[in-house]
Short mmCIF file of C-alpha atoms in Angstrom, two decimals:
data_model
loop_
_atom_site.label_atom_id
_atom_site.label_comp_id
_atom_site.label_asym_id
_atom_site.label_seq_id
_atom_site.Cartn_x
_atom_site.Cartn_y
_atom_site.Cartn_z
CA MET Z 30 83.54 124.34 137.98
CA GLN Z 31 81.81 125.26 134.66
CA ALA Z 32 83.89 125.86 131.52
CA SER Z 33 85.03 129.31 130.68
CA PHE Z 34 87.51 131.00 128.46
CA ASP Z 35 89.34 134.30 128.23
CA ILE Z 36 90.95 135.93 125.27
CA ARG Z 37 93.13 139.09 125.76
CA ASN Z 38 95.87 141.01 124.04
CA GLU Z 39 98.99 141.43 126.09
CA GLN Z 40 101.63 143.63 124.38
CA GLY Z 41 101.15 142.02 120.90
CA SER Z 42 100.54 138.49 122.26
CA VAL Z 43 96.90 137.02 122.13
CA VAL Z 44 96.42 134.79 125.10
CA VAL Z 45 93.92 132.18 124.67
CA SER Z 46 93.14 130.52 128.11
CA ALA Z 47 90.43 127.97 129.19
CA SER Z 48 89.25 127.10 132.59
CA GLY Z 49 86.96 124.57 134.18
CA SER Z 50 85.63 121.43 132.83
CA TRP Z 51 85.93 121.23 128.96
CA GLU Z 52 84.40 117.89 128.29
CA ARG Z 53 81.50 117.28 125.88
CA SER Z 54 79.26 115.96 128.66
CA SER Z 55 79.83 119.05 130.83
CA LEU Z 56 79.47 121.54 127.90
CA ALA Z 57 76.02 119.97 127.05
CA SER Z 58 74.48 121.72 130.00
CA SER Z 59 76.67 124.93 129.88
CA SER Z 60 76.26 128.10 127.95
CA VAL Z 61 79.86 127.97 126.82
CA SER Z 62 80.92 126.11 123.73
CA ALA Z 63 84.02 125.81 121.43
CA GLY Z 64 82.61 128.02 118.69
CA PRO Z 65 82.65 131.36 120.60
CA LEU Z 66 86.09 130.56 121.89
CA MET Z 67 87.44 130.19 118.32
CA ASP Z 68 85.59 133.26 117.10
CA ALA Z 69 86.91 135.38 119.85
CA ALA Z 70 90.40 134.12 119.25
CA LEU Z 71 90.22 134.77 115.53
CA ASN Z 72 88.90 138.30 116.16
CA ALA Z 73 91.72 139.07 118.48
CA MET Z 74 94.32 138.15 115.92
CA GLU Z 75 92.89 140.78 113.57
CA GLU Z 76 94.74 143.52 115.71
CA PRO Z 77 97.73 144.98 113.75
CA ASP Z 78 100.18 144.60 116.62
CA VAL Z 79 99.58 140.89 117.25
CA LYS Z 80 102.82 138.79 116.71
CA GLU Z 81 102.20 135.78 118.81
CA VAL Z 82 99.46 133.44 120.11
CA ARG Z 83 99.92 131.88 123.60
CA PHE Z 84 97.76 129.16 124.94
CA ALA Z 85 97.10 128.81 128.64
CA ALA Z 86 94.94 126.63 130.95
CA PRO Z 87 95.47 127.88 134.53
CA ASP Z 88 92.41 126.29 136.10
CA LEU Z 89 91.57 123.60 133.76
CA GLU Z 90 89.90 120.77 135.60
CA SER Z 91 89.22 118.20 132.80
CA TRP Z 92 89.21 118.26 128.95
CA ASP Z 93 88.83 115.96 125.92
CA SER Z 94 89.33 116.26 122.25
CA LEU Z 95 86.90 119.11 121.75
CA LEU Z 96 89.17 121.63 123.49
CA LEU Z 97 92.21 120.12 121.80
CA ALA Z 98 90.51 120.59 118.39
CA SER Z 99 89.55 124.08 119.17
CA PHE Z 100 93.03 125.01 120.22
CA ASN Z 101 94.37 123.36 117.08
CA ALA Z 102 92.03 125.32 114.79
CA VAL Z 103 93.21 128.55 116.38
CA ALA Z 104 96.84 127.55 116.28
CA ARG Z 105 96.66 126.67 112.52
CA GLU Z 106 95.08 129.98 111.81
CA ALA Z 107 97.96 131.66 113.59
CA VAL Z 108 100.44 129.74 111.67
CA ARG Z 109 98.74 130.54 108.39
CA ARG Z 110 98.98 134.29 109.29
CA GLY Z 111 102.73 133.96 110.14
CA LEU Z 112 102.22 134.38 113.96
CA ALA Z 113 104.33 132.53 116.49
CA VAL Z 114 102.57 129.96 118.59
CA ASP Z 115 103.43 129.17 122.25
CA THR Z 116 102.08 126.12 123.95
CA SER Z 117 104.42 125.92 126.95
CA ALA Z 118 101.62 126.98 129.46
CA LEU Z 119 99.24 124.05 128.57
CA PRO Z 120 99.19 120.88 130.63
CA ASP Z 121 101.61 118.07 129.83
CA GLY Z 122 99.05 115.86 128.10
CA MET Z 123 97.83 118.65 125.87
CA ALA Z 124 100.97 120.54 124.75
CA PRO Z 125 102.76 117.61 123.08
CA MET Z 126 99.59 116.59 121.17
CA LEU Z 127 99.10 120.05 119.94
CA ASP Z 128 102.60 120.56 118.89
CA MET Z 129 102.54 117.14 116.98
CA ALA Z 130 99.21 118.26 115.18
CA LEU Z 131 100.87 121.51 114.11
CA ALA Z 132 103.90 119.67 112.83
CA VAL Z 133 101.65 117.80 110.25
CA PRO Z 134 100.52 119.98 107.47
CA PRO Z 135 96.68 119.98 106.82
CA SER Z 136 95.30 118.12 103.81
CA ASP Z 137 93.80 120.45 101.32
CA GLN Z 138 93.02 117.83 98.76
CA ALA Z 139 89.19 117.84 99.39
CA ARG Z 140 89.01 121.60 99.53
CA ALA Z 141 91.14 121.98 96.36
CA GLN Z 142 88.73 119.73 94.38
CA TYR Z 143 86.07 122.48 94.77
CA ASP Z 144 88.11 125.65 95.06
CA GLU Z 145 90.60 125.24 92.14
CA GLY Z 146 89.83 126.75 88.80
CA PHE Z 147 90.29 124.90 85.58
CA PHE Z 148 93.79 126.41 84.71
CA GLU Z 149 94.98 125.98 88.21
CA SER Z 150 93.90 122.30 88.23
CA LEU Z 151 95.45 121.71 84.81
CA GLY Z 152 98.62 123.33 85.90
CA GLY Z 153 98.78 121.27 88.98
CA LYS Z 154 98.37 118.07 87.00
CA VAL Z 155 101.06 119.13 84.51
CA LEU Z 156 103.58 119.97 87.36
CA ALA Z 157 102.71 116.60 88.91
CA ILE Z 158 103.91 114.65 85.82
CA PRO Z 159 107.67 114.51 86.76
CA GLY Z 160 106.91 113.24 90.28
CA ILE Z 161 104.50 110.66 88.97
CA SER Z 162 107.02 109.53 86.36
CA ARG Z 163 109.74 109.21 88.88
CA ASP Z 164 107.41 107.24 91.14
CA VAL Z 165 106.46 104.78 88.24
CA MET Z 166 110.05 104.25 87.42
CA GLU Z 167 110.90 103.51 91.09
CA PHE Z 168 108.05 101.03 91.21
CA LEU Z 169 109.09 99.30 87.99
CA GLY Z 170 112.63 99.07 89.26
CA GLU Z 171 111.35 97.44 92.45
CA VAL Z 172 109.33 94.98 90.40
CA THR Z 173 112.41 94.23 88.35
CA GLN Z 174 114.48 93.57 91.40
CA SER Z 175 111.73 91.27 92.78
CA LEU Z 176 111.66 89.23 89.53
CA THR Z 177 115.49 89.03 89.66
CA ARG Z 178 115.06 87.61 93.25
CA PHE Z 179 112.38 85.19 91.99
CA PHE Z 180 114.54 83.77 89.18
CA THR Z 181 117.55 83.42 91.54
CA GLY Z 182 115.37 81.63 94.11
CA ARG Z 183 115.64 84.41 96.83
CA ALA Z 184 112.13 85.92 96.59
CA SER Z 185 110.07 85.61 99.68
CA PHE Z 186 106.43 84.98 98.50
CA SER Z 187 103.72 82.43 99.27
CA ARG Z 188 103.09 79.77 96.57
CA ARG Z 189 99.57 79.52 97.83
CA ASP Z 190 99.02 83.19 96.89
CA LEU Z 191 100.39 82.39 93.39
CA TRP Z 192 97.91 79.47 93.04
CA ASN Z 193 95.12 81.67 94.34
CA VAL Z 194 96.07 84.23 91.52
CA PHE Z 195 95.96 81.55 88.97
CA ARG Z 196 92.51 80.48 90.03
CA GLU Z 197 91.22 84.20 90.25
CA CYS Z 198 92.67 85.09 86.91
CA GLY Z 199 91.84 81.75 85.17
CA VAL Z 200 89.01 79.49 86.40
CA ASP Z 201 87.03 82.41 87.90
CA ALA Z 202 87.29 84.36 84.72
CA LEU Z 203 86.05 81.69 82.35
CA PRO Z 204 82.39 82.52 82.46
CA ILE Z 205 82.71 86.02 81.56
CA VAL Z 206 85.37 85.42 78.99
CA THR Z 207 83.12 82.70 77.40
CA LEU Z 208 80.07 84.96 77.21
CA THR Z 209 81.95 87.94 75.77
CA SER Z 210 84.13 86.07 73.31
CA LEU Z 211 81.14 83.99 72.06
CA LEU Z 212 79.09 87.15 71.47
CA LEU Z 213 81.98 88.86 69.86
CA GLY Z 214 82.35 86.08 67.35
CA LEU Z 215 78.61 86.20 66.69
CA ILE Z 216 78.73 89.87 66.06
CA LEU Z 217 81.90 89.75 63.73
CA ALA Z 218 80.32 86.94 61.71
CA PHE Z 219 76.91 88.67 61.42
CA VAL Z 220 78.32 92.17 60.56
CA SER Z 221 80.86 90.81 58.04
CA SER Z 222 78.26 88.55 56.37
CA MET Z 223 76.12 91.68 55.61
CA GLN Z 224 78.89 92.90 53.29
CA LEU Z 225 80.16 89.66 51.99
CA LYS Z 226 76.68 88.63 50.86
CA LEU Z 227 76.83 91.49 48.31
CA PHE Z 228 79.75 89.56 46.51
CA GLY Z 229 78.35 86.13 47.18
CA ALA Z 230 81.48 85.45 49.41
CA GLU Z 231 79.74 84.44 52.69
CA ILE Z 232 82.35 81.51 53.08
CA TYR Z 233 84.96 84.07 53.87
CA VAL Z 234 83.11 84.94 57.13
CA ALA Z 235 85.01 81.92 58.60
CA SER Z 236 88.46 83.09 57.76
CA LEU Z 237 87.62 86.72 58.76
CA VAL Z 238 86.27 85.75 62.12
CA GLY Z 239 89.20 83.35 62.80
CA VAL Z 240 91.98 85.64 61.84
CA SER Z 241 90.45 88.64 63.68
CA MET Z 242 89.91 86.67 66.91
CA VAL Z 243 93.29 84.98 66.84
CA ARG Z 244 95.45 87.96 65.93
CA VAL Z 245 93.89 90.95 67.77
CA MET Z 246 90.30 90.63 68.90
CA GLY Z 247 90.71 87.72 71.35
CA PRO Z 248 93.64 89.18 73.18
CA VAL Z 249 92.19 92.68 73.41
CA LEU Z 250 88.82 91.42 74.55
CA THR Z 251 90.41 89.20 77.10
CA GLY Z 252 92.61 91.97 78.34
CA ILE Z 253 89.65 94.37 78.62
CA VAL Z 254 87.74 91.70 80.66
CA LEU Z 255 90.76 91.21 83.06
CA ALA Z 256 91.21 94.95 83.26
CA GLY Z 257 87.73 95.33 84.46
CA ARG Z 258 87.67 92.46 86.98
CA THR Z 259 91.18 91.48 88.03
CA GLY Z 260 93.22 94.61 87.84
CA PRO Z 261 90.89 96.62 90.17
CA SER Z 262 90.78 93.64 92.44
CA PHE Z 263 94.40 93.79 92.93
CA ALA Z 264 94.26 97.52 93.56
CA ALA Z 265 91.48 97.12 96.15
CA VAL Z 266 93.13 94.20 98.09
CA ILE Z 267 96.50 95.90 98.30
CA GLY Z 268 94.90 99.27 98.95
CA SER Z 269 92.87 97.84 101.90
CA MET Z 270 96.11 96.35 103.22
CA GLN Z 271 97.67 99.79 103.11
CA VAL Z 272 94.74 101.18 105.04
CA ASN Z 273 94.97 98.48 107.66
CA GLU Z 274 98.77 99.03 107.87
CA GLU Z 275 99.34 95.37 106.81
CA VAL Z 276 101.92 96.47 104.20
CA ASP Z 277 103.84 98.25 106.98
CA ALA Z 278 103.58 95.12 109.04
CA LEU Z 279 105.23 93.09 106.20
CA THR Z 280 108.04 95.53 106.02
CA GLY Z 281 108.46 95.54 109.82
CA PHE Z 282 108.84 91.62 109.65
CA GLY Z 283 111.51 91.98 106.96
CA ILE Z 284 109.23 90.75 104.14
CA SER Z 285 109.36 92.73 100.99
CA PRO Z 286 105.92 93.87 99.93
CA MET Z 287 106.96 93.59 96.25
CA ASP Z 288 107.85 89.90 96.63
CA PHE Z 289 104.92 88.99 98.87
CA LEU Z 290 102.16 91.12 97.18
CA VAL Z 291 103.16 92.21 93.75
CA LEU Z 292 105.32 89.39 92.43
CA PRO Z 293 102.57 86.60 92.55
CA ARG Z 294 100.08 88.79 90.89
CA VAL Z 295 102.42 89.84 88.03
CA LEU Z 296 103.44 86.17 87.47
CA GLY Z 297 99.98 84.90 87.61
CA LEU Z 298 98.41 87.28 85.26
CA ALA Z 299 101.34 87.17 82.79
CA ILE Z 300 100.92 83.46 82.57
CA MET Z 301 97.05 83.07 82.71
CA THR Z 302 96.17 85.88 80.18
CA PRO Z 303 97.74 83.97 77.10
CA LEU Z 304 95.91 80.82 78.19
CA LEU Z 305 92.61 82.67 78.64
CA THR Z 306 93.28 84.21 75.16
CA LEU Z 307 93.51 80.77 73.57
CA TYR Z 308 90.27 79.84 75.25
CA SER Z 309 88.74 83.15 74.11
CA ASN Z 310 89.87 82.46 70.49
CA ILE Z 311 88.10 79.17 70.51
CA ALA Z 312 84.86 80.73 71.92
CA GLY Z 313 84.86 83.47 69.40
CA ILE Z 314 85.45 81.11 66.53
CA THR Z 315 82.55 79.07 67.93
CA GLY Z 316 80.32 82.13 67.86
CA GLY Z 317 81.21 82.70 64.26
CA PHE Z 318 80.64 79.00 63.47
CA LEU Z 319 77.04 79.28 64.84
CA VAL Z 320 76.18 82.12 62.63
CA GLY Z 321 77.91 80.63 59.56
CA VAL Z 322 76.14 77.25 59.94
CA LEU Z 323 72.72 78.28 61.33
CA MET Z 324 72.12 81.61 59.47
CA LEU Z 325 74.30 81.62 56.39
CA GLY Z 326 73.89 77.88 55.41
CA ILE Z 327 77.56 77.07 55.39
CA THR Z 328 78.30 73.41 56.12
CA PRO Z 329 80.38 72.76 59.23
CA ALA Z 330 83.09 71.03 57.30
CA ALA Z 331 83.45 73.93 54.76
CA TYR Z 332 83.45 76.53 57.66
CA LEU Z 333 86.17 74.81 59.53
CA ASP Z 334 88.13 74.16 56.36
CA ASN Z 335 87.99 77.84 55.33
CA THR Z 336 89.05 78.85 58.98
CA LEU Z 337 92.14 76.64 58.95
CA SER Z 338 93.13 77.31 55.29
CA LEU Z 339 93.95 81.04 55.96
CA MET Z 340 95.08 80.53 59.57
CA GLU Z 341 98.86 80.86 60.02
CA MET Z 342 100.79 79.99 63.20
CA SER Z 343 102.30 83.43 63.26
CA TYR Z 344 98.90 84.85 63.95
CA VAL Z 345 98.60 82.70 67.02
CA TRP Z 346 102.00 83.74 68.25
CA VAL Z 347 101.26 87.46 67.68
CA GLY Z 348 97.95 87.14 69.58
CA LEU Z 349 99.77 85.42 72.56
CA LEU Z 350 102.39 88.10 72.54
CA HIS Z 351 99.63 90.69 72.82
CA ALA Z 352 98.09 88.79 75.77
CA PHE Z 353 101.38 88.41 77.59
CA VAL Z 354 101.95 92.18 77.35
CA PHE Z 355 98.46 92.88 78.45
CA GLY Z 356 98.64 90.62 81.42
CA ILE Z 357 101.80 92.35 82.67
CA LEU Z 358 100.33 95.88 82.14
CA ILE Z 359 97.06 95.00 83.96
CA ALA Z 360 98.93 93.48 86.92
CA LEU Z 361 101.33 96.42 87.10
CA CYS Z 362 98.61 99.02 86.98
CA GLY Z 363 96.52 97.21 89.64
CA CYS Z 364 99.45 96.63 91.92
CA TYR Z 365 100.97 100.18 91.52
CA GLN Z 366 97.70 101.79 92.32
CA GLY Z 367 97.34 99.52 95.37
CA ILE Z 368 100.77 100.02 96.69
CA ARG Z 369 100.63 103.78 96.18
CA SER Z 370 97.18 104.10 97.47
CA GLY Z 371 96.33 106.47 100.48
CA ARG Z 372 95.23 105.23 103.82
CA ASN Z 373 91.52 105.81 103.77
CA ALA Z 374 88.35 104.41 102.07
CA SER Z 375 88.19 107.00 99.37
CA ALA Z 376 91.74 106.53 98.39
CA VAL Z 377 91.12 102.84 97.86
CA GLY Z 378 88.14 103.76 95.67
CA ARG Z 379 90.18 106.14 93.60
CA ALA Z 380 92.99 103.54 93.24
CA THR Z 381 90.56 100.91 91.95
CA THR Z 382 89.17 103.30 89.44
CA SER Z 383 92.54 104.43 88.27
CA ALA Z 384 93.67 100.81 87.90
CA VAL Z 385 90.76 100.18 85.45
CA VAL Z 386 91.42 103.37 83.36
CA ASN Z 387 95.18 102.93 83.34
CA SER Z 388 94.83 99.30 82.29
CA ILE Z 389 92.52 99.93 79.43
CA VAL Z 390 94.43 102.87 78.12
CA GLY Z 391 97.59 100.77 78.35
CA ILE Z 392 96.03 97.94 76.43
CA ILE Z 393 94.94 100.23 73.61
CA ILE Z 394 98.45 101.91 73.47
CA ALA Z 395 100.23 98.54 73.46
CA THR Z 396 97.92 97.19 70.86
CA SER Z 397 98.84 100.16 68.59
CA ILE Z 398 102.53 99.89 69.13
CA ILE Z 399 102.59 96.08 68.55
CA THR Z 400 100.40 96.30 65.48
CA ILE Z 401 102.59 99.03 63.98
CA ILE Z 402 105.82 97.04 64.65
CA PHE Z 403 104.42 93.78 63.14
CA THR Z 404 103.07 95.62 60.19
CA VAL Z 405 106.52 97.24 59.54
CA VAL Z 406 108.32 93.79 59.80
CA ASP Z 407 105.49 92.23 57.68
CA ILE Z 408 104.40 89.67 60.23
#
């Protein structure tokens, strides 16, 4: 029996009925399709006396998702118009699925990206701030509880994952840290020598590069490198686990996702970032050393002596504090975006991008705050 449909108005109720075989393979050779059914139903709902939409399938032989999707589109439009929806006359396999689909509100995110005006979009972001702030505080509270369990020996995490994080954040990052730090030292030495030559004080290039790298530039550069390669990696891995429902599986097995996924990454990055910073400082000073010796004619002994003469241990500790804070910020941003990621590929991409942006902004803000504090206390 070929597919057919009937739309009629019975005393204020639009009855949408389908008969025959409503499968894609059957409709391919039929003149009936889902489009005319939905158009006719929507036109019938325009009548002023319509208060209800009823679905029926009196002689339905077979059906698939095409008919269900068509009924769902008509039902959602009815709900949007404030009309009642009755699915009691549908087959047992179709009615519960349609009711379940209607119980879940449609996602308007994609449409809103194109339909919202500037002020509407801005207002939505402002109104979302309290909810985001509450969510961030809940996440930080969960991380704090996880750290408490770790220090009391009750955290459930894999030590192998912790060592993998050490390797990913440490050994695997050495090439890019070496290159960027060496070039930064070269740039600092070359730019500063252009001005110091005017006063015949090229020798102070050594102390300028050394103090700059150790106190601020080394930690900041290392933090930005890790924010670009490690933070988004955390977000992508955990976000992919959200998509594959692996995080839900951990919860189902009684394993805390915060302990198993977030804790090793926070600890690993908090420990490895200061160590990488020390290495970055050496690489940056080496870059300045090459410029001083090869281009400015400073002897190696004089360069090293000038570097060490103005270097204070407090500068090293200040730099390591910067690095420690940066490591925690990068790990928290990456893990937060991953844990709170949506359950599709585009959501993982947005989480990865947000992890990079949030990490870099956090590094800049933290650097400003720490610098102001140490300037006030004269350290």
